[in-house]
């Protein structure tokens, strides 16, 4: 490598180090504990929250569908269809997660110790 190329690479590295130093002022120091909403409750609470989100999506889609069927002028058909698709996709995702969890559980239970 030539001297100008080395100097350029060094300047880039110093710039990245300066950016990292600025962002580390916001981020915790190594070894410091981070308390996040996802990390506090554990797997069970995250699973329960996901199921509740899926349920809320399905209830919102059902409510909007019933309002459209009742003739509410503020509800458009495309909004109803989008909400129903969101609820359907969320449910299918939840179903796939459940299936994979059951499969993983069975695999672990069938392991010989």
PDB file of C-alpha atoms in Angstrom:
ATOM      1  CA  UNK A   1       0.000   0.000   0.000  1.00  0.00           C
ATOM      2  CA  UNK A   2       1.221   3.465  -0.760  1.00  0.00           C
ATOM      3  CA  UNK A   3       1.645   6.136   1.869  1.00  0.00           C
ATOM      4  CA  UNK A   4      -1.408   8.211   0.755  1.00  0.00           C
ATOM      5  CA  UNK A   5      -3.576   5.069   0.814  1.00  0.00           C
ATOM      6  CA  UNK A   6      -2.374   4.222   4.319  1.00  0.00           C
ATOM      7  CA  UNK A   7      -3.059   7.790   5.469  1.00  0.00           C
ATOM      8  CA  UNK A   8      -6.543   7.635   3.957  1.00  0.00           C
ATOM      9  CA  UNK A   9      -7.293   4.316   5.651  1.00  0.00           C
ATOM     10  CA  UNK A  10      -5.974   5.683   8.944  1.00  0.00           C
ATOM     11  CA  UNK A  11      -8.208   8.758   8.667  1.00  0.00           C
ATOM     12  CA  UNK A  12     -11.221   6.564   7.950  1.00  0.00           C
ATOM     13  CA  UNK A  13     -10.449   4.402  10.968  1.00  0.00           C
ATOM     14  CA  UNK A  14     -10.053   7.453  13.174  1.00  0.00           C
ATOM     15  CA  UNK A  15     -13.365   8.824  11.915  1.00  0.00           C
ATOM     16  CA  UNK A  16     -15.089   5.542  12.681  1.00  0.00           C
ATOM     17  CA  UNK A  17     -13.477   5.462  16.134  1.00  0.00           C
ATOM     18  CA  UNK A  18     -14.744   8.978  16.804  1.00  0.00           C
ATOM     19  CA  UNK A  19     -18.260   7.972  15.719  1.00  0.00           C
ATOM     20  CA  UNK A  20     -18.106   4.903  17.932  1.00  0.00           C
ATOM     21  CA  UNK A  21     -16.955   7.013  20.872  1.00  0.00           C
ATOM     22  CA  UNK A  22     -19.887   9.384  20.362  1.00  0.00           C
ATOM     23  CA  UNK A  23     -22.407   6.570  20.131  1.00  0.00           C
ATOM     24  CA  UNK A  24     -20.912   4.779  23.149  1.00  0.00           C
ATOM     25  CA  UNK A  25     -21.787   7.810  25.256  1.00  0.00           C
ATOM     26  CA  UNK A  26     -25.411   6.824  24.753  1.00  0.00           C
ATOM     27  CA  UNK A  27     -24.807   3.081  24.947  1.00  0.00           C
ATOM     28  CA  UNK A  28     -23.947   1.327  28.198  1.00  0.00           C
ATOM     29  CA  UNK A  29     -20.391   0.515  29.178  1.00  0.00           C
ATOM     30  CA  UNK A  30     -19.221  -3.075  28.825  1.00  0.00           C
ATOM     31  CA  UNK A  31     -20.553  -5.131  31.696  1.00  0.00           C
ATOM     32  CA  UNK A  32     -23.369  -2.723  32.477  1.00  0.00           C
ATOM     33  CA  UNK A  33     -26.788  -4.385  32.614  1.00  0.00           C
ATOM     34  CA  UNK A  34     -29.419  -3.258  30.136  1.00  0.00           C
ATOM     35  CA  UNK A  35     -33.041  -3.579  31.200  1.00  0.00           C
ATOM     36  CA  UNK A  36     -35.336  -3.777  28.209  1.00  0.00           C
ATOM     37  CA  UNK A  37     -39.023  -4.433  28.009  1.00  0.00           C
ATOM     38  CA  UNK A  38     -38.417  -7.682  26.140  1.00  0.00           C
ATOM     39  CA  UNK A  39     -35.680  -8.856  28.472  1.00  0.00           C
ATOM     40  CA  UNK A  40     -37.489  -8.298  31.747  1.00  0.00           C
ATOM     41  CA  UNK A  41     -40.400 -10.662  31.344  1.00  0.00           C
ATOM     42  CA  UNK A  42     -38.737 -13.599  29.668  1.00  0.00           C
ATOM     43  CA  UNK A  43     -39.980 -15.952  27.024  1.00  0.00           C
ATOM     44  CA  UNK A  44     -43.398 -16.619  28.558  1.00  0.00           C
ATOM     45  CA  UNK A  45     -44.370 -12.982  28.769  1.00  0.00           C
ATOM     46  CA  UNK A  46     -43.174 -12.330  25.215  1.00  0.00           C
ATOM     47  CA  UNK A  47     -45.223 -15.250  23.955  1.00  0.00           C
ATOM     48  CA  UNK A  48     -48.272 -14.013  25.841  1.00  0.00           C
ATOM     49  CA  UNK A  49     -47.791 -10.471  24.493  1.00  0.00           C
ATOM     50  CA  UNK A  50     -47.544 -11.831  20.941  1.00  0.00           C
ATOM     51  CA  UNK A  51     -50.739 -13.819  21.348  1.00  0.00           C
ATOM     52  CA  UNK A  52     -52.487 -10.733  22.707  1.00  0.00           C
ATOM     53  CA  UNK A  53     -51.296  -8.660  19.718  1.00  0.00           C
ATOM     54  CA  UNK A  54     -52.658 -11.300  17.334  1.00  0.00           C
ATOM     55  CA  UNK A  55     -55.936 -11.306  19.245  1.00  0.00           C
ATOM     56  CA  UNK A  56     -56.187  -7.504  19.090  1.00  0.00           C
ATOM     57  CA  UNK A  57     -55.593  -7.567  15.331  1.00  0.00           C
ATOM     58  CA  UNK A  58     -58.336 -10.156  14.881  1.00  0.00           C
ATOM     59  CA  UNK A  59     -60.760  -8.219  17.085  1.00  0.00           C
ATOM     60  CA  UNK A  60     -60.044  -4.963  15.238  1.00  0.00           C
ATOM     61  CA  UNK A  61     -60.607  -6.665  11.875  1.00  0.00           C
ATOM     62  CA  UNK A  62     -63.843  -8.229  13.120  1.00  0.00           C
ATOM     63  CA  UNK A  63     -65.080  -4.900  14.525  1.00  0.00           C
ATOM     64  CA  UNK A  64     -64.286  -3.066  11.290  1.00  0.00           C
ATOM     65  CA  UNK A  65     -65.942  -5.834   9.265  1.00  0.00           C
ATOM     66  CA  UNK A  66     -69.113  -5.672  11.375  1.00  0.00           C
ATOM     67  CA  UNK A  67     -69.188  -1.877  11.091  1.00  0.00           C
ATOM     68  CA  UNK A  68     -68.825  -2.099   7.301  1.00  0.00           C
ATOM     69  CA  UNK A  69     -71.616  -4.682   7.112  1.00  0.00           C
ATOM     70  CA  UNK A  70     -73.802  -2.423   9.238  1.00  0.00           C
ATOM     71  CA  UNK A  71     -73.345   0.363   6.699  1.00  0.00           C
ATOM     72  CA  UNK A  72     -70.952   2.713   8.507  1.00  0.00           C
ATOM     73  CA  UNK A  73     -70.078   5.383   5.913  1.00  0.00           C
ATOM     74  CA  UNK A  74     -66.636   5.985   7.468  1.00  0.00           C
ATOM     75  CA  UNK A  75     -65.432   2.420   6.799  1.00  0.00           C
ATOM     76  CA  UNK A  76     -64.094   1.561   3.357  1.00  0.00           C
ATOM     77  CA  UNK A  77     -64.005  -1.960   1.948  1.00  0.00           C
ATOM     78  CA  UNK A  78     -60.285  -1.792   1.218  1.00  0.00           C
ATOM     79  CA  UNK A  79     -59.592  -0.897   4.886  1.00  0.00           C
ATOM     80  CA  UNK A  80     -61.634  -3.896   5.994  1.00  0.00           C
ATOM     81  CA  UNK A  81     -59.809  -6.199   3.604  1.00  0.00           C
ATOM     82  CA  UNK A  82     -56.368  -4.910   4.667  1.00  0.00           C
ATOM     83  CA  UNK A  83     -57.189  -5.381   8.350  1.00  0.00           C
ATOM     84  CA  UNK A  84     -58.503  -8.876   7.697  1.00  0.00           C
ATOM     85  CA  UNK A  85     -55.328  -9.792   5.805  1.00  0.00           C
ATOM     86  CA  UNK A  86     -53.153  -8.388   8.603  1.00  0.00           C
ATOM     87  CA  UNK A  87     -55.048 -10.491  11.125  1.00  0.00           C
ATOM     88  CA  UNK A  88     -54.790 -13.561   8.903  1.00  0.00           C
ATOM     89  CA  UNK A  89     -51.044 -13.185   8.356  1.00  0.00           C
ATOM     90  CA  UNK A  90     -50.482 -12.585  12.084  1.00  0.00           C
ATOM     91  CA  UNK A  91     -52.493 -15.693  12.929  1.00  0.00           C
ATOM     92  CA  UNK A  92     -50.604 -17.822  10.397  1.00  0.00           C
ATOM     93  CA  UNK A  93     -47.306 -16.553  11.811  1.00  0.00           C
ATOM     94  CA  UNK A  94     -48.434 -17.415  15.329  1.00  0.00           C
ATOM     95  CA  UNK A  95     -49.495 -20.850  14.157  1.00  0.00           C
ATOM     96  CA  UNK A  96     -46.100 -21.477  12.552  1.00  0.00           C
ATOM     97  CA  UNK A  97     -44.299 -20.339  15.711  1.00  0.00           C
ATOM     98  CA  UNK A  98     -46.453 -22.672  17.774  1.00  0.00           C
ATOM     99  CA  UNK A  99     -45.745 -25.579  15.424  1.00  0.00           C
ATOM    100  CA  UNK A 100     -42.009 -24.983  15.603  1.00  0.00           C
ATOM    101  CA  UNK A 101     -42.111 -24.713  19.386  1.00  0.00           C
ATOM    102  CA  UNK A 102     -43.980 -28.007  19.628  1.00  0.00           C
ATOM    103  CA  UNK A 103     -41.488 -29.655  17.276  1.00  0.00           C
ATOM    104  CA  UNK A 104     -38.546 -28.300  19.280  1.00  0.00           C
ATOM    105  CA  UNK A 105     -40.159 -29.474  22.520  1.00  0.00           C
ATOM    106  CA  UNK A 106     -40.672 -32.965  21.104  1.00  0.00           C
ATOM    107  CA  UNK A 107     -37.082 -33.066  19.878  1.00  0.00           C
ATOM    108  CA  UNK A 108     -35.773 -32.093  23.293  1.00  0.00           C
ATOM    109  CA  UNK A 109     -38.028 -34.594  25.064  1.00  0.00           C
ATOM    110  CA  UNK A 110     -36.890 -37.392  22.736  1.00  0.00           C
ATOM    111  CA  UNK A 111     -33.208 -36.737  23.395  1.00  0.00           C
ATOM    112  CA  UNK A 112     -31.424 -39.466  25.255  1.00  0.00           C
ATOM    113  CA  UNK A 113     -29.424 -38.297  28.213  1.00  0.00           C
TER     114      UNK A 113
END
